[in-house]
C-alpha positions as a Python dict, from the first residue, in 0.01 Angstrom:
ca = {
    (1, 'M'): (0, 0, 0),
    (2, 'P'): (-170, -348, -38),
    (3, 'K'): (-255, -496, -365),
    (4, 'K'): (-631, -572, -414),
    (5, 'I'): (-742, -939, -475),
    (6, 'R'): (-819, -828, -796),
    (7, 'E'): (-466, -762, -887),
    (8, 'L'): (-348, -1039, -745),
    (9, 'I'): (-595, -1245, -988),
    (10, 'R'): (-463, -1054, -1280),
    (11, 'D'): (-132, -1117, -1221),
    (12, 'I'): (-150, -1511, -1170),
    (13, 'L'): (-399, -1518, -1495),
    (14, 'C'): (-113, -1328, -1691),
    (15, 'A'): (143, -1580, -1557),
    (16, 'G'): (-57, -1875, -1733),
    (17, 'F'): (-247, -1997, -1434),
    (18, 'V'): (-623, -2122, -1526),
    (19, 'D'): (-918, -2054, -1315),
    (20, 'C'): (-1013, -2405, -1165),
    (21, 'G'): (-1319, -2233, -958),
    (22, 'G'): (-1382, -2260, -613),
    (23, 'K'): (-1637, -2221, -337),
    (24, 'G'): (-1749, -1903, -167),
    (25, 'S'): (-1457, -1667, -181),
    (26, 'H'): (-1214, -1913, -275),
    (27, 'R'): (-1063, -1926, -605),
    (28, 'N'): (-839, -2220, -729),
    (29, 'F'): (-591, -2168, -979),
    (30, 'A'): (-376, -2431, -1170),
    (31, 'H'): (-79, -2430, -1400),
    (32, 'A'): (10, -2685, -1677),
    (33, 'R'): (354, -2731, -1484),
    (34, 'G'): (153, -2858, -1170),
    (35, 'V'): (178, -2559, -953),
    (36, 'R'): (-155, -2491, -782),
    (37, 'I'): (-265, -2177, -564),
    (38, 'T'): (-600, -2101, -369),
    (39, 'L'): (-672, -1732, -317),
    (40, 'S'): (-962, -1620, -73),
    (41, 'G'): (-1151, -1282, -36),
    (42, 'K'): (-1339, -1056, -246),
    (43, 'L'): (-1227, -851, -522),
    (44, 'S'): (-1231, -537, -372),
    (45, 'Q'): (-1061, -655, -40),
    (46, 'D'): (-673, -559, 35),
    (47, 'A'): (-461, -853, -4),
    (48, 'K'): (-310, -997, 298),
    (49, 'R'): (74, -1002, 263),
    (50, 'Y'): (93, -1368, 275),
    (51, 'Q'): (-103, -1376, -3),
    (52, 'E'): (99, -1142, -202),
    (53, 'R'): (393, -1364, -136),
    (54, 'D'): (220, -1668, -215),
    (55, 'V'): (134, -1523, -554),
    (56, 'E'): (487, -1405, -628),
    (57, 'K'): (645, -1771, -519),
    (58, 'A'): (385, -1926, -770),
    (59, 'I'): (450, -1690, -1013),
    (60, 'R'): (870, -1788, -987),
    (61, 'E'): (794, -2137, -959),
    (62, 'V'): (646, -2124, -1313),
    (63, 'A'): (903, -1892, -1435),
    (64, 'E'): (1191, -2165, -1354),
}
């Protein structure tokens, strides 16, 4: 079962990212270590596999 966009946002905020706003359904997040990620989609939509993979990768990068 794919995660929802809201779950990915929760995970990324818990990892220390800050919401930098966005336009339309796009949301930009940045971390103090210089890692940036953009997520698109409504909060209730299922996340695409590549979005889940990108979030996992960004979280791993800041954890190192």
